[in-house]
PDB file of C-alpha atoms in Angstrom:
ATOM      1  CA  MET A   1       0.000   0.000   0.000  1.00 49.00           C
ATOM      2  CA  GLY A   2       2.935   2.317   0.684  1.00 75.00           C
ATOM      3  CA  ARG A   3       1.142   4.456   3.244  1.00 92.00           C
ATOM      4  CA  THR A   4       2.435   5.636   6.591  1.00 96.00           C
ATOM      5  CA  VAL A   5       0.009   5.887   9.474  1.00 97.00           C
ATOM      6  CA  GLY A   6       0.957   7.702  12.648  1.00 98.00           C
ATOM      7  CA  VAL A   7      -0.046   6.153  15.959  1.00 98.00           C
ATOM      8  CA  LEU A   8      -0.219   8.507  18.930  1.00 98.00           C
ATOM      9  CA  ALA A   9       2.270   6.956  21.333  1.00 97.00           C
ATOM     10  CA  LEU A  10       1.748   8.933  24.530  1.00 95.00           C
ATOM     11  CA  GLN A  11      -0.209   6.145  26.227  1.00 89.00           C
ATOM     12  CA  GLY A  12      -2.116   2.976  25.472  1.00 86.00           C
ATOM     13  CA  ASP A  13      -1.284  -0.038  23.349  1.00 91.00           C
ATOM     14  CA  PHE A  14       0.059   1.861  20.354  1.00 95.00           C
ATOM     15  CA  ALA A  15       2.310  -1.084  19.459  1.00 95.00           C
ATOM     16  CA  ALA A  16      -0.743  -3.327  18.913  1.00 96.00           C
ATOM     17  CA  HIS A  17      -2.253  -0.753  16.537  1.00 96.00           C
ATOM     18  CA  ALA A  18       1.057  -0.580  14.642  1.00 96.00           C
ATOM     19  CA  ALA A  19       1.089  -4.380  14.356  1.00 96.00           C
ATOM     20  CA  ILE A  20      -2.407  -4.390  12.820  1.00 97.00           C
ATOM     21  CA  LEU A  21      -1.435  -1.649  10.378  1.00 96.00           C
ATOM     22  CA  ARG A  22       1.568  -3.732   9.277  1.00 95.00           C
ATOM     23  CA  THR A  23      -0.706  -6.706   8.553  1.00 96.00           C
ATOM     24  CA  LEU A  24      -2.620  -4.392   6.216  1.00 95.00           C
ATOM     25  CA  GLY A  25       0.534  -3.316   4.398  1.00 94.00           C
ATOM     26  CA  ALA A  26       0.820   0.142   5.950  1.00 95.00           C
ATOM     27  CA  ALA A  27       3.915   1.423   7.674  1.00 96.00           C
ATOM     28  CA  SER A  28       3.431   3.065  11.043  1.00 96.00           C
ATOM     29  CA  ARG A  29       5.211   5.802  12.940  1.00 97.00           C
ATOM     30  CA  GLU A  30       4.950   6.531  16.639  1.00 98.00           C
ATOM     31  CA  VAL A  31       3.751  10.099  17.222  1.00 98.00           C
ATOM     32  CA  ARG A  32       4.995  11.816  20.384  1.00 98.00           C
ATOM     33  CA  VAL A  33       5.725  15.365  19.222  1.00 98.00           C
ATOM     34  CA  PRO A  34       4.323  17.528  16.395  1.00 98.00           C
ATOM     35  CA  ALA A  35       7.266  16.807  14.069  1.00 98.00           C
ATOM     36  CA  ASP A  36       6.272  13.124  14.096  1.00 98.00           C
ATOM     37  CA  LEU A  37       3.095  14.093  12.191  1.00 98.00           C
ATOM     38  CA  ASP A  38       5.080  15.336   9.180  1.00 97.00           C
ATOM     39  CA  GLY A  39       4.456  13.233   6.115  1.00 96.00           C
ATOM     40  CA  ILE A  40       1.995  10.764   7.599  1.00 97.00           C
ATOM     41  CA  ASP A  41      -1.107   9.804   5.642  1.00 97.00           C
ATOM     42  CA  ALA A  42      -3.447   9.086   8.577  1.00 98.00           C
ATOM     43  CA  LEU A  43      -3.447   8.948  12.377  1.00 98.00           C
ATOM     44  CA  VAL A  44      -4.637   6.463  15.005  1.00 98.00           C
ATOM     45  CA  ILE A  45      -5.358   7.676  18.540  1.00 98.00           C
ATOM     46  CA  PRO A  46      -5.419   4.556  20.744  1.00 97.00           C
ATOM     47  CA  GLY A  47      -7.234   3.824  23.956  1.00 93.00           C
ATOM     48  CA  GLY A  48      -5.808   4.676  27.334  1.00 91.00           C
ATOM     49  CA  GLU A  49      -6.848   7.121  30.027  1.00 92.00           C
ATOM     50  CA  SER A  50      -8.334  10.260  28.489  1.00 93.00           C
ATOM     51  CA  THR A  51      -7.218  12.674  31.229  1.00 94.00           C
ATOM     52  CA  THR A  52      -3.615  11.469  30.983  1.00 95.00           C
ATOM     53  CA  MET A  53      -3.809  11.584  27.189  1.00 95.00           C
ATOM     54  CA  THR A  54      -5.193  15.142  27.305  1.00 96.00           C
ATOM     55  CA  LEU A  55      -2.313  16.244  29.519  1.00 96.00           C
ATOM     56  CA  GLY A  56       0.208  14.584  27.203  1.00 97.00           C
ATOM     57  CA  ILE A  57      -1.262  16.233  24.118  1.00 97.00           C
ATOM     58  CA  GLU A  58      -1.161  19.623  25.858  1.00 97.00           C
ATOM     59  CA  ARG A  59       2.371  19.083  27.197  1.00 97.00           C
ATOM     60  CA  GLU A  60       3.725  18.160  23.753  1.00 98.00           C
ATOM     61  CA  GLY A  61       1.790  20.853  21.866  1.00 98.00           C
ATOM     62  CA  LEU A  62      -0.008  18.264  19.726  1.00 98.00           C
ATOM     63  CA  GLY A  63      -3.562  19.652  19.886  1.00 98.00           C
ATOM     64  CA  ASP A  64      -3.478  22.127  16.989  1.00 98.00           C
ATOM     65  CA  PRO A  65      -1.261  19.939  14.765  1.00 98.00           C
ATOM     66  CA  ILE A  66      -3.652  16.982  15.214  1.00 98.00           C
ATOM     67  CA  ARG A  67      -6.650  19.213  14.421  1.00 98.00           C
ATOM     68  CA  GLU A  68      -4.899  20.470  11.288  1.00 98.00           C
ATOM     69  CA  LEU A  69      -4.051  16.940  10.207  1.00 98.00           C
ATOM     70  CA  ALA A  70      -7.605  15.718  10.831  1.00 97.00           C
ATOM     71  CA  ALA A  71      -8.965  18.482   8.593  1.00 96.00           C
ATOM     72  CA  SER A  72      -7.411  16.822   5.542  1.00 95.00           C
ATOM     73  CA  LYS A  73      -6.397  13.268   6.471  1.00 97.00           C
ATOM     74  CA  PRO A  74      -8.145  10.235   7.976  1.00 98.00           C
ATOM     75  CA  VAL A  75      -8.125   9.784  11.740  1.00 98.00           C
ATOM     76  CA  LEU A  76      -9.219   6.815  13.852  1.00 98.00           C
ATOM     77  CA  GLY A  77      -9.835   7.055  17.603  1.00 98.00           C
ATOM     78  CA  THR A  78     -10.417   3.947  19.706  1.00 97.00           C
ATOM     79  CA  CYS A  79     -11.914   3.997  23.246  1.00 96.00           C
ATOM     80  CA  ALA A  80     -10.156   6.986  24.872  1.00 96.00           C
ATOM     81  CA  GLY A  81      -9.232   7.987  21.325  1.00 97.00           C
ATOM     82  CA  LEU A  82     -12.963   8.412  20.673  1.00 98.00           C
ATOM     83  CA  ILE A  83     -13.126  10.743  23.675  1.00 98.00           C
ATOM     84  CA  MET A  84     -10.125  12.702  22.404  1.00 98.00           C
ATOM     85  CA  LEU A  85     -11.900  13.352  19.080  1.00 98.00           C
ATOM     86  CA  ASP A  86     -15.060  14.804  20.665  1.00 98.00           C
ATOM     87  CA  GLN A  87     -16.048  18.468  21.013  1.00 98.00           C
ATOM     88  CA  LYS A  88     -14.758  18.749  24.593  1.00 97.00           C
ATOM     89  CA  HIS A  89     -11.259  17.649  23.597  1.00 98.00           C
ATOM     90  CA  LEU A  90      -9.762  17.976  20.090  1.00 98.00           C
ATOM     91  CA  GLY A  91     -13.085  18.871  18.453  1.00 97.00           C
ATOM     92  CA  VAL A  92     -12.493  16.727  15.381  1.00 98.00           C
ATOM     93  CA  LEU A  93     -15.931  15.071  15.471  1.00 98.00           C
ATOM     94  CA  ASP A  94     -19.219  16.864  16.134  1.00 98.00           C
ATOM     95  CA  MET A  95     -20.111  14.701  19.102  1.00 98.00           C
ATOM     96  CA  VAL A  96     -19.760  14.534  22.856  1.00 98.00           C
ATOM     97  CA  ALA A  97     -18.523  11.341  24.474  1.00 98.00           C
ATOM     98  CA  GLU A  98     -19.446  10.123  27.933  1.00 96.00           C
ATOM     99  CA  ARG A  99     -16.471   8.582  29.733  1.00 95.00           C
ATOM    100  CA  ASN A 100     -16.875   5.202  31.448  1.00 92.00           C
ATOM    101  CA  ALA A 101     -20.439   5.150  30.158  1.00 93.00           C
ATOM    102  CA  PHE A 102     -20.831   1.392  30.516  1.00 90.00           C
ATOM    103  CA  GLY A 103     -19.408   1.431  34.040  1.00 84.00           C
ATOM    104  CA  ARG A 104     -16.116   0.850  35.789  1.00 80.00           C
ATOM    105  CA  GLN A 105     -13.440  -1.740  34.962  1.00 77.00           C
ATOM    106  CA  VAL A 106     -15.478  -4.610  36.434  1.00 75.00           C
ATOM    107  CA  ARG A 107     -18.265  -3.820  33.961  1.00 80.00           C
ATOM    108  CA  SER A 108     -15.987  -4.388  30.971  1.00 88.00           C
ATOM    109  CA  PHE A 109     -17.469  -6.729  28.374  1.00 94.00           C
ATOM    110  CA  GLU A 110     -17.228  -8.141  24.875  1.00 95.00           C
ATOM    111  CA  ALA A 111     -19.918  -8.030  22.219  1.00 95.00           C
ATOM    112  CA  ASP A 112     -20.383  -8.988  18.583  1.00 96.00           C
ATOM    113  CA  LEU A 113     -21.372  -5.906  16.621  1.00 97.00           C
ATOM    114  CA  ASP A 114     -22.703  -5.122  13.198  1.00 97.00           C
ATOM    115  CA  VAL A 115     -20.608  -2.193  12.018  1.00 97.00           C
ATOM    116  CA  THR A 116     -21.689  -0.334   8.904  1.00 97.00           C
ATOM    117  CA  GLY A 117     -19.040  -0.782   6.243  1.00 94.00           C
ATOM    118  CA  VAL A 118     -17.671  -4.032   7.697  1.00 96.00           C
ATOM    119  CA  ASP A 119     -18.695  -7.433   6.374  1.00 95.00           C
ATOM    120  CA  GLY A 120     -19.598  -9.836   9.176  1.00 96.00           C
ATOM    121  CA  ARG A 121     -19.777  -9.155  12.869  1.00 97.00           C
ATOM    122  CA  VAL A 122     -16.965  -7.484  14.777  1.00 97.00           C
ATOM    123  CA  ARG A 123     -15.868  -8.915  18.142  1.00 96.00           C
ATOM    124  CA  ALA A 124     -15.576  -5.775  20.247  1.00 96.00           C
ATOM    125  CA  VAL A 125     -13.829  -5.453  23.621  1.00 95.00           C
ATOM    126  CA  PHE A 126     -15.182  -2.658  25.826  1.00 96.00           C
ATOM    127  CA  ILE A 127     -13.010  -1.628  28.794  1.00 94.00           C
ATOM    128  CA  ARG A 128     -14.317   1.287  30.873  1.00 92.00           C
ATOM    129  CA  ALA A 129     -15.696   2.288  27.508  1.00 95.00           C
ATOM    130  CA  PRO A 130     -17.293   5.543  26.494  1.00 96.00           C
ATOM    131  CA  TRP A 131     -20.309   5.947  24.291  1.00 97.00           C
ATOM    132  CA  VAL A 132     -21.414   8.869  22.175  1.00 98.00           C
ATOM    133  CA  ALA A 133     -23.863  10.835  24.317  1.00 98.00           C
ATOM    134  CA  SER A 134     -24.854  13.356  21.638  1.00 98.00           C
ATOM    135  CA  TYR A 135     -23.871  14.113  18.071  1.00 98.00           C
ATOM    136  CA  GLY A 136     -24.493  16.506  15.227  1.00 98.00           C
ATOM    137  CA  PRO A 137     -26.387  15.923  11.983  1.00 98.00           C
ATOM    138  CA  ASP A 138     -23.263  15.107   9.969  1.00 97.00           C
ATOM    139  CA  VAL A 139     -22.231  12.244  12.249  1.00 98.00           C
ATOM    140  CA  GLU A 140     -22.994   8.779  10.882  1.00 98.00           C
ATOM    141  CA  VAL A 141     -23.596   6.139  13.541  1.00 98.00           C
ATOM    142  CA  LEU A 142     -21.925   2.893  12.430  1.00 98.00           C
ATOM    143  CA  ALA A 143     -22.753   0.701  15.445  1.00 98.00           C
ATOM    144  CA  GLU A 144     -24.690   0.812  18.699  1.00 98.00           C
ATOM    145  CA  VAL A 145     -24.851  -1.129  21.960  1.00 97.00           C
ATOM    146  CA  ASP A 146     -28.123  -0.928  23.878  1.00 95.00           C
ATOM    147  CA  GLY A 147     -29.144   2.063  21.760  1.00 96.00           C
ATOM    148  CA  HIS A 148     -25.939   4.001  22.446  1.00 97.00           C
ATOM    149  CA  PRO A 149     -23.615   4.877  19.537  1.00 98.00           C
ATOM    150  CA  VAL A 150     -20.248   3.127  19.888  1.00 98.00           C
ATOM    151  CA  ALA A 151     -18.869   3.646  16.377  1.00 98.00           C
ATOM    152  CA  VAL A 152     -19.283   6.910  14.467  1.00 98.00           C
ATOM    153  CA  ARG A 153     -17.864   8.625  11.423  1.00 97.00           C
ATOM    154  CA  THR A 154     -17.848  12.071   9.849  1.00 96.00           C
ATOM    155  CA  GLY A 155     -16.023  12.376   6.556  1.00 93.00           C
ATOM    156  CA  THR A 156     -12.639  10.777   7.143  1.00 93.00           C
ATOM    157  CA  ALA A 157     -12.775  10.844  10.950  1.00 97.00           C
ATOM    158  CA  LEU A 158     -13.750   7.528  12.527  1.00 98.00           C
ATOM    159  CA  ALA A 159     -14.155   6.703  16.209  1.00 98.00           C
ATOM    160  CA  VAL A 160     -15.024   3.483  18.027  1.00 98.00           C
ATOM    161  CA  ALA A 161     -15.621   2.970  21.745  1.00 98.00           C
ATOM    162  CA  PHE A 162     -13.947  -0.443  21.771  1.00 97.00           C
ATOM    163  CA  HIS A 163     -10.448  -1.880  21.328  1.00 96.00           C
ATOM    164  CA  PRO A 164      -9.983  -3.560  17.923  1.00 95.00           C
ATOM    165  CA  GLU A 165      -6.284  -3.982  18.689  1.00 93.00           C
ATOM    166  CA  LEU A 166      -7.051  -6.427  21.526  1.00 93.00           C
ATOM    167  CA  THR A 167      -8.706  -8.932  19.215  1.00 92.00           C
ATOM    168  CA  SER A 168      -6.398  -8.294  16.252  1.00 84.00           C
ATOM    169  CA  GLU A 169      -9.508  -7.028  14.479  1.00 91.00           C
ATOM    170  CA  ALA A 170      -8.072  -5.472  11.310  1.00 95.00           C
ATOM    171  CA  ARG A 171     -11.325  -4.457   9.624  1.00 97.00           C
ATOM    172  CA  ILE A 172     -11.687  -1.234  11.638  1.00 97.00           C
ATOM    173  CA  HIS A 173      -8.186  -0.153  10.623  1.00 96.00           C
ATOM    174  CA  ARG A 174      -9.109  -1.192   7.061  1.00 96.00           C
ATOM    175  CA  LEU A 175     -11.951   1.361   7.197  1.00 95.00           C
ATOM    176  CA  LEU A 176      -9.350   3.998   8.033  1.00 96.00           C
ATOM    177  CA  LEU A 177      -7.038   2.941   5.205  1.00 95.00           C
ATOM    178  CA  ASP A 178      -9.951   2.785   2.755  1.00 93.00           C
ATOM    179  CA  GLN A 179     -10.354   6.541   3.310  1.00 90.00           C
ATOM    180  CA  LEU A 180      -6.918   7.010   1.763  1.00 88.00           C
ATOM    181  CA  ASN A 181      -8.109   5.533  -1.507  1.00 76.00           C
ATOM    182  CA  ARG A 182     -11.088   7.854  -1.926  1.00 72.00           C
TER     183      ARG A 182
END
């Protein structure tokens, strides 16, 4: 494919996301400072702890550069990455996430989801997962759990409340890479 996808490497299992991207033929680059965004074709913001991730993004001056990148290139946020893309954080997607919406760590669960744009069901791992509490008219809901959006997209920005990297689920990352071919 010859594409390079940045993976925000301030926290979370960024190495697992990079491994999935390699299986799809994309190179990956760990992103820790703004210069790491130069020349990448897309960006993945992994799960983790959203408050810690927010502090890291602020500390490294990554907020504006990520917003600028997301204006023209595909972005995928998973779990806390979904939170980071909402209006209260980076403002990339016209939605507001609710942290830990399904409950604390002990309420973590797995589910098989129908995700628009993905053939077959997706095994999704939810760990202290958010859901999308509200969203604007341009946001497409790709999947829900108990009536709550857990996968959304606007243009080339995609966010899921679960961890595809924990099940080696490559089809979500494929959705991101498919945006590069449009």
